[in-house]
């Protein structure tokens, strides 16, 4: 399958996407932000359509929309319950906007399908480079803020009590989340990018119990999902997103079963 | 140094908007003391501690602190549910400073080992915190707060909702730290027996004031 240029590109792009999604996902789960990452992907869809409408790239439109909205969320109240209620109202508005932008633009509907459901064909090497750079930005932010971010994500009250700048950390995290949603959507599509951003992290939680191990397992599951997905999509010509989501969901339930089994033994 | 003044409030006042919490409060806390903060719910104990920690602003007056002293704080509420992913050792580790330096990393491992021993958690270090008992959780919070070797320890209702026996174990441990390492302990509690048994002195919160009292002056009526 590596005989094809587009498969090589897709493979490299997915590898970077999987690493960032697996890494960020551990923190999405520990910060209870699965819901927000779902909404951000819907907002990303609107951003991509907006990008197409005004003639910038869908990726740029997506980054624009997700960044602005995640920073807006970060400066709102920090009570997650209130956050969820107001966010879910906004998210449906954005789906509507996305559909509007697409219908106003002259692009064919296949473009919409690609944004929503992802695609492995048609990624140019220029886009691969963009994705790699963005993924590296996310990874570097994580390395720089690793300790305080882990403290805040796994023990927010403790981190505040120890005097950490939790507000600033929260915004830094939301920026990386926005970037991850935008780059992840390029392969799995905005409809299902939250799967990569939440399920591997949630599965890891059932298997291991330290921050570095959670990251390793989550990144591993994320990589396994996209690699296997790419291979099976290549062989069967079925959509890659189907295989990725099927793999991650199965892994999740196996993890859950393992945890319950362990609790009873 | 033992007996030296570490915290002093002078006419300290705190309001939340129009609501007065306490007004013109004066007290001193000395190095090596084991002092309890007692008084009804809502009388401002947690608020005072947050002012000491710099997490809440005072409205008026002064709060003087010895700058050479660092504070470890075990807050009143923590969100650790049954599903909480980290084990006890990883939870304690969260408070370590980041380092890539291999020598510092090795030192950190020694610090973790020592703190787990001090708090009698060594055999429990691999247990997921979510599955730990109430007393084990409190010991883990304590260990995390003690990680950077503070001179002052603040416990906000750490013994609430623990069985009598477990309470005593935790307090024995804190007492040992107080005596052996001269740790200053500020202990918020609603427990008359523990206050009598372990603390040297108390600050009594009532009617928007804070009154320093001796152990002998502590009465059961203050805990109703
Ligand atoms: N952030 C806040 N904003 C407004 N009021 C507060 C805040 N924190 C505490 N209070 C109020 O201040 C009073 C003292 O609270 P607190 O210090 O938590 O009491 P205690 O710890 O003694 O039970 C209470 O009436 C409480 O409702
Ligand atoms: Mg309180």
Short mmCIF file of C-alpha atoms in Angstrom, two decimals, chain A residues 4-259:
data_model
loop_
_atom_site.label_atom_id
_atom_site.label_comp_id
_atom_site.label_asym_id
_atom_site.label_seq_id
_atom_site.Cartn_x
_atom_site.Cartn_y
_atom_site.Cartn_z
CA UNK A 4 0.97 4.87 -3.67
CA UNK A 5 1.99 8.43 -3.04
CA UNK A 6 -1.37 9.38 -1.49
CA UNK A 7 -1.20 6.42 0.92
CA UNK A 8 2.26 7.46 2.08
CA UNK A 9 1.01 10.99 2.67
CA UNK A 10 -2.09 9.74 4.45
CA UNK A 11 0.02 7.44 6.61
CA UNK A 12 2.39 10.20 7.73
CA UNK A 13 -0.45 12.63 8.37
CA UNK A 14 -2.45 10.06 10.35
CA UNK A 15 0.54 9.15 12.45
CA UNK A 16 0.98 12.73 13.59
CA UNK A 17 -2.74 13.14 14.11
CA UNK A 18 -2.93 9.98 16.18
CA UNK A 19 -0.05 11.01 18.41
CA UNK A 20 -1.52 14.43 19.20
CA UNK A 21 -5.05 13.09 19.62
CA UNK A 22 -3.89 10.30 21.94
CA UNK A 23 -1.81 12.72 23.99
CA UNK A 24 -4.43 15.45 24.23
CA UNK A 25 -7.15 12.84 24.82
CA UNK A 26 -5.69 11.80 28.19
CA UNK A 27 -6.19 15.36 29.38
CA UNK A 28 -9.57 15.79 27.69
CA UNK A 29 -10.78 12.82 29.72
CA UNK A 30 -9.19 13.83 33.02
CA UNK A 31 -10.54 17.37 32.67
CA UNK A 32 -14.03 16.02 31.87
CA UNK A 33 -14.07 17.76 28.54
CA UNK A 34 -15.28 14.98 26.25
CA UNK A 35 -18.43 16.92 25.73
CA UNK A 36 -16.61 20.12 24.88
CA UNK A 37 -14.39 18.35 22.37
CA UNK A 38 -17.51 17.02 20.68
CA UNK A 39 -18.90 20.52 20.42
CA UNK A 40 -15.60 21.88 19.17
CA UNK A 41 -15.67 19.43 16.31
CA UNK A 42 -19.11 20.69 15.31
CA UNK A 43 -17.83 24.24 15.53
CA UNK A 44 -14.89 23.07 13.43
CA UNK A 45 -17.27 21.91 10.74
CA UNK A 46 -18.75 25.40 10.57
CA UNK A 47 -15.23 26.83 10.46
CA UNK A 48 -14.22 24.58 7.58
CA UNK A 49 -17.30 25.53 5.58
CA UNK A 50 -16.64 29.15 6.35
CA UNK A 51 -13.09 28.71 5.07
CA UNK A 52 -14.41 27.27 1.83
CA UNK A 53 -16.94 30.06 1.48
CA UNK A 54 -14.47 32.91 1.85
CA UNK A 55 -11.75 31.10 -0.05
CA UNK A 56 -9.23 30.27 2.67
CA UNK A 57 -8.41 26.62 3.36
CA UNK A 58 -10.90 24.54 5.38
CA UNK A 59 -8.10 23.82 7.88
CA UNK A 60 -7.49 27.55 8.45
CA UNK A 61 -11.22 28.18 8.83
CA UNK A 62 -11.45 25.37 11.33
CA UNK A 63 -8.52 26.59 13.41
CA UNK A 64 -10.00 30.08 13.41
CA UNK A 65 -13.40 28.94 14.66
CA UNK A 66 -12.22 26.39 17.21
CA UNK A 67 -9.56 28.71 18.67
CA UNK A 68 -11.94 31.62 19.12
CA UNK A 69 -14.64 29.47 20.66
CA UNK A 70 -12.34 27.54 22.98
CA UNK A 71 -10.74 30.69 24.32
CA UNK A 72 -14.22 32.14 24.76
CA UNK A 73 -15.18 29.06 26.76
CA UNK A 74 -12.00 29.36 28.82
CA UNK A 75 -12.81 32.89 29.87
CA UNK A 76 -16.38 32.00 30.77
CA UNK A 77 -17.26 30.63 34.18
CA UNK A 78 -15.12 27.70 35.21
CA UNK A 79 -18.08 25.69 36.45
CA UNK A 80 -18.20 22.78 34.06
CA UNK A 81 -21.89 22.12 34.58
CA UNK A 82 -22.90 25.55 33.42
CA UNK A 83 -20.45 25.24 30.60
CA UNK A 84 -22.14 22.12 29.27
CA UNK A 85 -25.64 23.55 29.15
CA UNK A 86 -24.70 26.74 27.34
CA UNK A 87 -22.32 24.97 25.00
CA UNK A 88 -24.86 22.45 23.77
CA UNK A 89 -27.16 25.29 22.75
CA UNK A 90 -24.39 26.96 20.79
CA UNK A 91 -23.23 23.79 19.08
CA UNK A 92 -26.45 23.22 17.14
CA UNK A 93 -26.26 26.79 15.90
CA UNK A 94 -22.83 26.07 14.49
CA UNK A 95 -23.96 22.98 12.63
CA UNK A 96 -26.66 25.10 11.05
CA UNK A 97 -24.11 27.75 10.14
CA UNK A 98 -21.82 25.13 8.60
CA UNK A 99 -24.63 23.91 6.37
CA UNK A 100 -25.48 27.48 5.42
CA UNK A 101 -21.89 28.37 4.51
CA UNK A 102 -21.58 25.27 2.38
CA UNK A 103 -24.77 25.93 0.48
CA UNK A 104 -23.70 29.53 -0.13
CA UNK A 105 -20.34 28.46 -1.48
CA UNK A 106 -20.06 27.03 -4.96
CA UNK A 107 -18.24 23.88 -3.88
CA UNK A 108 -19.76 20.51 -4.62
CA UNK A 109 -21.34 18.45 -1.88
CA UNK A 110 -18.51 15.94 -1.96
CA UNK A 111 -16.45 18.59 -0.23
CA UNK A 112 -18.94 18.62 2.61
CA UNK A 113 -18.76 14.85 2.88
CA UNK A 114 -14.98 15.06 3.19
CA UNK A 115 -15.12 17.61 5.97
CA UNK A 116 -17.77 15.76 7.88
CA UNK A 117 -16.62 12.21 7.41
CA UNK A 118 -12.94 12.56 6.62
CA UNK A 119 -11.00 11.15 3.75
CA UNK A 120 -7.62 9.66 3.10
CA UNK A 121 -7.43 10.56 -0.55
CA UNK A 122 -6.72 14.04 -1.69
CA UNK A 123 -4.30 15.06 1.05
CA UNK A 124 -1.49 16.95 -0.66
CA UNK A 125 2.06 16.91 0.61
CA UNK A 126 1.73 20.60 1.40
CA UNK A 127 -1.19 19.78 3.67
CA UNK A 128 0.76 16.96 5.25
CA UNK A 129 3.48 19.44 6.14
CA UNK A 130 0.94 21.82 7.63
CA UNK A 131 -0.51 19.03 9.74
CA UNK A 132 2.93 17.95 10.92
CA UNK A 133 3.85 21.47 11.98
CA UNK A 134 0.58 21.96 13.85
CA UNK A 135 0.97 18.58 15.52
CA UNK A 136 4.48 19.55 16.61
CA UNK A 137 3.15 22.82 18.05
CA UNK A 138 0.72 20.83 20.17
CA UNK A 139 3.40 18.40 21.31
CA UNK A 140 5.81 21.21 22.23
CA UNK A 141 3.14 23.03 24.25
CA UNK A 142 2.55 19.79 26.09
CA UNK A 143 6.21 19.23 26.86
CA UNK A 144 6.60 22.79 28.15
CA UNK A 145 3.50 22.68 30.36
CA UNK A 146 3.54 18.98 31.15
CA UNK A 147 3.93 19.03 34.94
CA UNK A 148 1.58 21.89 35.85
CA UNK A 149 -0.94 20.79 33.23
CA UNK A 150 -0.97 17.25 34.58
CA UNK A 151 -1.39 18.55 38.14
CA UNK A 152 -4.26 20.81 37.12
CA UNK A 153 -5.93 18.15 34.97
CA UNK A 154 -5.76 15.31 37.47
CA UNK A 155 -6.24 17.37 40.64
CA UNK A 156 -7.60 20.82 39.90
CA UNK A 157 -8.26 21.69 43.52
CA UNK A 158 -4.83 20.51 44.60
CA UNK A 159 -3.19 22.52 41.83
CA UNK A 160 -5.04 25.64 42.90
CA UNK A 161 -4.08 25.02 46.50
CA UNK A 162 -0.44 24.68 45.47
CA UNK A 163 -0.66 28.09 43.82
CA UNK A 164 -0.54 27.06 40.15
CA UNK A 165 -1.86 29.51 37.52
CA UNK A 166 -4.81 27.29 36.67
CA UNK A 167 -6.62 29.84 34.52
CA UNK A 168 -3.65 30.26 32.21
CA UNK A 169 -3.17 26.47 32.05
CA UNK A 170 -6.79 26.00 31.13
CA UNK A 171 -6.49 28.41 28.22
CA UNK A 172 -3.23 26.83 27.04
CA UNK A 173 -4.98 23.48 27.10
CA UNK A 174 -8.01 24.74 25.19
CA UNK A 175 -5.72 26.11 22.49
CA UNK A 176 -4.10 22.70 22.03
CA UNK A 177 -7.54 21.10 22.04
CA UNK A 178 -8.71 23.45 19.28
CA UNK A 179 -5.63 22.64 17.23
CA UNK A 180 -6.06 18.91 17.77
CA UNK A 181 -9.69 19.00 16.70
CA UNK A 182 -8.73 20.89 13.56
CA UNK A 183 -5.91 18.61 12.53
CA UNK A 184 -7.66 15.40 13.53
CA UNK A 185 -10.68 16.30 11.44
CA UNK A 186 -8.54 16.23 8.30
CA UNK A 187 -8.43 12.44 8.40
CA UNK A 188 -11.37 11.22 10.48
CA UNK A 189 -13.66 14.11 9.67
CA UNK A 190 -15.16 16.64 12.03
CA UNK A 191 -18.10 14.41 12.84
CA UNK A 192 -15.94 11.75 14.44
CA UNK A 193 -12.72 13.46 15.46
CA UNK A 194 -13.92 13.50 19.03
CA UNK A 195 -13.70 9.71 18.97
CA UNK A 196 -9.93 9.94 18.62
CA UNK A 197 -9.83 12.69 21.20
CA UNK A 198 -11.75 10.85 23.88
CA UNK A 199 -11.95 7.09 23.49
CA UNK A 200 -8.25 6.13 23.64
CA UNK A 201 -7.83 8.36 26.71
CA UNK A 202 -10.94 6.89 28.33
CA UNK A 203 -9.84 3.32 27.58
CA UNK A 204 -6.36 3.96 29.02
CA UNK A 205 -7.98 5.02 32.28
CA UNK A 206 -9.30 1.48 32.72
CA UNK A 207 -5.93 -0.14 32.14
CA UNK A 208 -3.17 1.90 33.79
CA UNK A 209 -2.80 4.32 36.69
CA UNK A 210 0.00 6.80 36.19
CA UNK A 211 0.16 9.86 33.93
CA UNK A 212 3.04 8.68 31.69
CA UNK A 213 1.43 5.25 31.28
CA UNK A 214 -1.96 6.78 30.48
CA UNK A 215 -0.28 8.80 27.75
CA UNK A 216 1.56 5.79 26.35
CA UNK A 217 -1.52 3.58 26.22
CA UNK A 218 -3.72 6.32 24.81
CA UNK A 219 -1.25 7.22 22.07
CA UNK A 220 -0.75 3.52 21.37
CA UNK A 221 -4.47 2.86 20.98
CA UNK A 222 -4.87 5.93 18.86
CA UNK A 223 -1.99 4.90 16.56
CA UNK A 224 -3.22 1.33 16.34
CA UNK A 225 -6.67 2.59 15.35
CA UNK A 226 -5.57 4.88 12.56
CA UNK A 227 -2.93 2.53 11.18
CA UNK A 228 -5.30 -0.40 11.14
CA UNK A 229 -8.04 1.84 9.77
CA UNK A 230 -5.84 3.05 6.94
CA UNK A 231 -4.79 -0.47 6.03
CA UNK A 232 -8.32 -1.87 6.07
CA UNK A 233 -9.68 1.12 4.19
CA UNK A 234 -7.02 0.58 1.55
CA UNK A 235 -7.82 -3.11 1.25
CA UNK A 236 -11.61 -2.90 1.35
CA UNK A 237 -12.23 0.57 -0.03
CA UNK A 238 -14.57 1.19 2.91
CA UNK A 239 -14.30 4.51 4.75
CA UNK A 240 -11.32 4.79 7.07
CA UNK A 241 -13.44 6.49 9.72
CA UNK A 242 -15.59 3.40 10.06
CA UNK A 243 -12.61 1.21 10.90
CA UNK A 244 -11.08 3.74 13.28
CA UNK A 245 -14.27 4.25 15.24
CA UNK A 246 -15.03 0.53 15.29
CA UNK A 247 -11.54 -0.22 16.62
CA UNK A 248 -11.63 2.48 19.31
CA UNK A 249 -15.13 1.55 20.46
CA UNK A 250 -14.24 -2.14 20.72
CA UNK A 251 -11.04 -1.29 22.61
CA UNK A 252 -13.06 0.90 24.94
CA UNK A 253 -15.52 -1.84 25.82
CA UNK A 254 -12.77 -4.39 26.22
CA UNK A 255 -11.06 -1.96 28.60
CA UNK A 256 -14.27 -1.46 30.54
CA UNK A 257 -14.82 -5.21 30.78
CA UNK A 258 -11.24 -5.69 31.99
CA UNK A 259 -11.71 -3.06 34.68
#
